[in-house]
Short mmCIF file of C-alpha atoms and ligand atoms in Angstrom, two decimals:
data_model
loop_
_atom_site.label_atom_id
_atom_site.label_comp_id
_atom_site.label_asym_id
_atom_site.label_seq_id
_atom_site.Cartn_x
_atom_site.Cartn_y
_atom_site.Cartn_z
CA MET L 31 270.47 -2.35 79.87
CA THR L 32 271.40 -5.50 81.20
CA ILE L 33 274.25 -8.08 79.87
CA GLY L 34 271.32 -10.58 80.23
CA GLN L 35 268.61 -9.01 78.09
CA PHE L 36 271.47 -7.88 75.39
CA LEU L 37 272.65 -12.08 75.00
CA SER L 38 268.50 -12.45 75.74
CA SER L 39 267.48 -13.08 72.02
CA PRO L 40 267.78 -11.54 68.65
CA ASP L 41 264.98 -8.91 68.92
CA PHE L 42 265.75 -7.55 72.49
CA ARG L 43 269.58 -6.69 70.25
CA ARG L 44 267.93 -5.38 67.17
CA HIS L 45 266.19 -2.48 68.45
CA TYR L 46 269.66 -1.70 71.22
CA TRP L 47 271.58 -1.67 68.12
CA ALA L 48 268.71 0.50 66.35
CA ARG L 49 268.68 3.00 68.93
CA ASN L 50 272.10 2.89 69.36
CA HIS L 51 272.61 3.78 65.97
CA LEU L 52 270.80 6.90 66.23
CA GLY L 53 271.97 7.84 69.40
CA TRP L 54 276.26 7.37 69.01
CA ARG L 55 276.68 9.93 66.89
CA HIS L 56 274.76 12.16 69.51
CA MET L 57 277.47 11.19 71.76
CA ASP L 58 279.75 11.15 68.88
CA ALA L 59 279.32 14.83 68.81
CA ALA L 60 279.79 16.21 72.81
CA ARG L 61 283.33 17.65 73.83
CA PRO L 62 286.16 18.37 76.19
CA ASN L 63 284.93 20.65 79.37
CA SER L 64 287.53 23.16 81.14
CA ALA L 65 287.78 20.26 83.46
CA HIS L 66 289.35 17.15 80.24
CA HIS L 67 291.13 20.05 79.31
CA ALA L 68 292.81 20.43 82.40
CA ILE L 69 293.15 17.10 83.16
CA ALA L 70 295.40 16.28 79.75
CA ARG L 71 297.14 19.35 80.39
CA MET L 72 298.42 18.28 83.08
CA GLN L 73 299.43 15.04 81.25
CA ARG L 74 301.52 17.10 78.74
CA ASP L 75 303.88 19.10 81.56
CA GLY L 76 304.42 15.52 83.51
CA SER L 77 302.45 16.31 87.03
CA MET L 78 299.63 13.71 85.89
CA THR L 79 300.67 10.18 84.86
CA GLY L 80 297.70 8.09 84.11
CA VAL L 81 293.86 8.87 83.41
CA ILE L 82 291.96 6.17 84.36
CA THR L 83 288.39 6.59 83.91
CA GLN L 84 284.65 4.96 84.45
CA ASN L 85 283.13 6.79 81.69
CA VAL L 86 282.79 5.70 77.87
CA ASP L 87 282.03 9.08 76.48
CA MET L 88 285.99 9.39 74.97
CA LEU L 89 285.70 12.60 76.03
CA HIS L 90 289.25 12.91 77.88
CA LEU L 91 290.83 10.68 74.39
CA LYS L 92 289.10 13.97 72.37
CA ALA L 93 290.90 16.08 74.84
CA GLY L 94 293.90 14.83 74.51
CA SER L 95 295.00 12.40 77.18
CA VAL L 96 297.31 9.40 76.45
CA PRO L 97 297.03 7.32 78.19
CA THR L 98 293.35 6.61 79.07
CA LEU L 99 292.75 3.69 80.52
CA ASP L 100 288.65 3.30 79.92
CA LEU L 101 287.48 0.66 82.81
CA HIS L 102 283.81 0.27 81.67
CA GLY L 103 285.12 0.41 77.77
CA SER L 104 283.88 2.54 75.22
CA TYR L 105 281.65 3.46 72.79
CA GLY L 106 283.75 4.10 69.79
CA ARG L 107 284.24 0.49 69.62
CA VAL L 108 282.61 -2.75 68.96
CA ILE L 109 283.23 -6.55 69.85
CA CYS L 110 282.35 -9.85 68.89
CA LEU L 111 281.13 -11.86 71.35
CA ASP L 112 282.05 -14.83 69.34
CA CYS L 113 285.81 -14.73 68.16
CA GLY L 114 287.14 -10.70 69.74
CA ASN L 115 287.39 -9.04 66.63
CA LEU L 116 287.27 -5.57 67.66
CA LEU L 117 285.95 -2.69 64.52
CA SER L 118 285.05 1.15 65.00
CA ARG L 119 282.20 2.11 65.41
CA TYR L 120 282.67 4.07 62.35
CA THR L 121 282.80 1.13 60.52
CA LEU L 122 279.37 -0.66 62.25
CA ALA L 123 277.75 2.93 60.82
CA ASP L 124 279.11 1.95 57.96
CA ARG L 125 277.82 -1.05 57.67
CA LEU L 126 275.00 -0.25 59.10
CA ASP L 127 273.94 2.45 57.10
CA ALA L 128 274.66 0.75 53.91
CA VAL L 129 271.52 -1.42 54.49
CA ASN L 130 269.37 0.71 56.64
CA PRO L 131 269.76 3.52 54.55
CA ASP L 132 266.87 5.74 55.10
CA PHE L 133 266.46 4.80 59.18
CA ALA L 134 267.17 7.89 60.65
CA ASP L 135 265.32 10.07 58.16
CA ARG L 136 262.41 7.66 59.31
CA VAL L 137 263.16 8.13 62.54
CA ARG L 138 263.68 11.98 61.85
CA SER L 139 260.51 12.35 60.66
CA ARG L 140 258.20 10.95 63.53
CA GLY L 141 260.10 14.24 66.48
CA ALA L 142 263.31 14.72 67.86
CA ILE L 143 265.61 11.93 69.54
CA GLU L 144 266.66 12.05 73.48
CA VAL L 145 270.12 10.30 73.94
CA ALA L 146 270.91 8.20 77.00
CA PRO L 147 274.67 8.49 78.70
CA ASP L 148 275.40 5.37 77.13
CA ALA L 149 275.04 6.17 73.13
CA ASP L 150 271.10 5.08 73.44
CA ALA L 151 268.74 7.05 71.56
CA VAL L 152 265.03 6.46 73.40
CA LEU L 153 263.02 4.77 70.74
CA HIS L 154 260.12 2.49 70.78
CA ASP L 155 259.67 1.43 67.12
CA THR L 156 262.58 -0.20 65.79
CA ALA L 157 260.75 -3.51 64.03
CA ASP L 158 262.38 -2.39 61.07
CA PHE L 159 265.50 -1.99 61.59
CA VAL L 160 268.70 -4.60 59.89
CA MET L 161 271.20 -5.86 62.49
CA VAL L 162 274.40 -6.89 60.58
CA ASP L 163 276.67 -9.57 62.72
CA CYS L 164 280.94 -9.92 62.68
CA GLU L 165 282.15 -9.92 59.23
CA ASN L 166 284.81 -12.06 60.43
CA CYS L 167 282.36 -15.06 61.90
CA GLY L 168 279.29 -14.69 61.49
CA GLY L 169 279.73 -13.66 65.51
CA VAL L 170 276.75 -11.41 68.15
CA LEU L 171 278.05 -7.77 67.87
CA LYS L 172 278.65 -5.69 70.86
CA PRO L 173 279.52 -2.33 72.15
CA ASP L 174 283.14 -2.84 74.16
CA ILE L 175 281.35 -1.60 76.99
CA VAL L 176 281.30 -2.82 80.29
CA TYR L 177 277.26 -3.88 81.27
CA PHE L 178 275.26 -4.38 84.43
CA GLY L 179 275.98 -8.62 85.11
CA GLU L 180 280.21 -7.49 83.62
CA THR L 181 282.51 -6.73 85.16
CA VAL L 182 286.18 -5.81 84.19
CA PRO L 183 288.21 -8.11 82.17
CA ARG L 184 291.04 -8.45 84.39
CA PRO L 185 294.36 -7.27 81.80
CA VAL L 186 292.92 -3.77 82.30
CA THR L 187 292.28 -4.04 85.93
CA ASP L 188 295.34 -5.38 86.70
CA ARG L 189 296.60 -2.13 84.64
CA ALA L 190 294.78 -0.04 86.83
CA PHE L 191 296.03 -1.03 89.95
CA ALA L 192 299.52 -0.45 88.91
CA MET L 193 299.00 2.77 87.41
CA VAL L 194 297.79 3.42 92.07
CA ASP L 195 300.80 1.42 92.48
CA ALA L 196 302.83 3.93 90.35
CA ALA L 197 302.15 7.38 91.79
CA GLU L 198 302.84 9.42 94.31
CA ALA L 199 299.01 11.04 94.71
CA MET L 200 295.84 10.06 93.43
CA LEU L 201 293.33 12.30 92.27
CA VAL L 202 289.11 11.88 91.86
CA ALA L 203 287.87 13.73 89.72
CA GLY L 204 284.09 13.94 89.00
CA SER L 205 282.84 10.63 90.89
CA SER L 206 280.27 9.63 93.73
CA LEU L 207 281.91 6.65 93.44
CA THR L 208 279.10 5.01 93.45
CA VAL L 209 280.62 1.59 91.71
CA MET L 210 282.57 -0.63 93.19
CA SER L 211 284.82 -0.70 89.66
CA GLY L 212 286.47 2.46 90.39
CA LEU L 213 286.05 2.80 94.63
CA ARG L 214 288.42 -0.13 94.73
CA PHE L 215 290.75 1.80 92.91
CA VAL L 216 291.29 4.56 96.04
CA ARG L 217 290.84 2.11 98.88
CA HIS L 218 293.73 0.27 97.36
CA ALA L 219 295.72 3.57 97.44
CA ALA L 220 294.46 4.53 100.44
CA GLN L 221 295.58 1.73 101.94
CA SER L 222 298.54 1.39 99.91
CA GLY L 223 299.62 5.52 102.26
CA ILE L 224 298.99 6.88 98.22
CA PRO L 225 297.68 10.70 99.08
CA VAL L 226 293.97 11.04 98.33
CA VAL L 227 292.30 13.93 96.56
CA ILE L 228 288.97 14.26 95.54
CA VAL L 229 287.37 17.07 93.50
CA ASN L 230 283.46 16.21 92.97
CA ARG L 231 280.17 17.96 93.75
CA GLY L 232 278.53 16.39 96.83
CA GLY L 233 279.03 13.44 99.22
CA THR L 234 281.26 10.17 97.23
CA ARG L 235 281.59 6.72 98.80
CA GLY L 236 285.65 7.53 99.00
CA ASP L 237 285.04 10.27 101.14
CA ARG L 238 286.39 8.37 103.83
CA PHE L 239 289.74 7.55 101.97
CA ALA L 240 290.09 10.93 101.44
CA THR L 241 293.55 13.43 102.12
CA LEU L 242 291.82 16.78 101.11
CA LYS L 243 288.09 16.29 99.89
CA ILE L 244 287.04 19.29 97.75
CA ASP L 245 283.06 20.24 96.75
CA HIS L 246 283.56 21.78 94.22
CA ARG L 247 283.36 21.67 90.52
CA CYS L 248 286.10 20.09 88.13
CA GLU L 249 285.01 22.32 85.10
CA VAL L 250 286.74 25.35 88.06
CA ILE L 251 289.10 23.23 90.09
CA LEU L 252 291.09 21.49 88.19
CA PRO L 253 292.06 24.57 85.61
CA SER L 254 292.96 26.17 88.62
CA LEU L 255 295.31 23.74 89.57
CA THR L 256 296.67 23.96 86.21
CA ALA L 257 297.09 27.85 86.45
CA THR L 258 298.30 26.88 89.84
CA THR L 259 301.62 24.93 88.30
CA THR L 260 301.80 27.43 85.16
CA LEU L 261 302.82 29.94 88.54
CA LEU L 262 305.00 28.11 90.35
ZN1 LIG Z 104 283.15 -12.91 65.06
#
């Protein structure tokens, strides 16, 4: 979805939210893997000072990574485009359930639901879904996620650059760095003389900046890093 589509019409937004209302619970049920847990352990033992993620799935947070900087936002938050009010996705779910009492059951009876990475269920008939507006001002509610056509808010990129500047090294884990919003921090680190280690299965756009590239799965490599730390 692009931000232009989202803003284009109330009908598009109703359709979008109907699918999101079904999809987000599937995303919420997802659990962190061994790589997320390894990163959280490295934060706890002080060898990792912060996490910047391009994912909106909250898996680092669920693994206990604090702080985590969500570069592209999070599926767990909703923002009012008019007054900037932030609310929890759980709060919105309660409001949507109240005005769409048997929507999920009706959809479920039509068959299985597919869910895309941004918590967007694949669903075609959403005409009977009722969307709600901001309780503060009646404004338009949007997932607090950076969509195509939007830019990462300046305070967020400022914090990310500050994290990179304060680091002795940067570990890139499980990203092909295809979008510039993440790649620029890798480039910045390399230009500042900060060593960059990339762990990813397959090539990445950041490979030319890497001091060390490990072409393997994060779920295998990152737990072995923390095991080594423990032995030392
Ligand atoms: Zn509002």
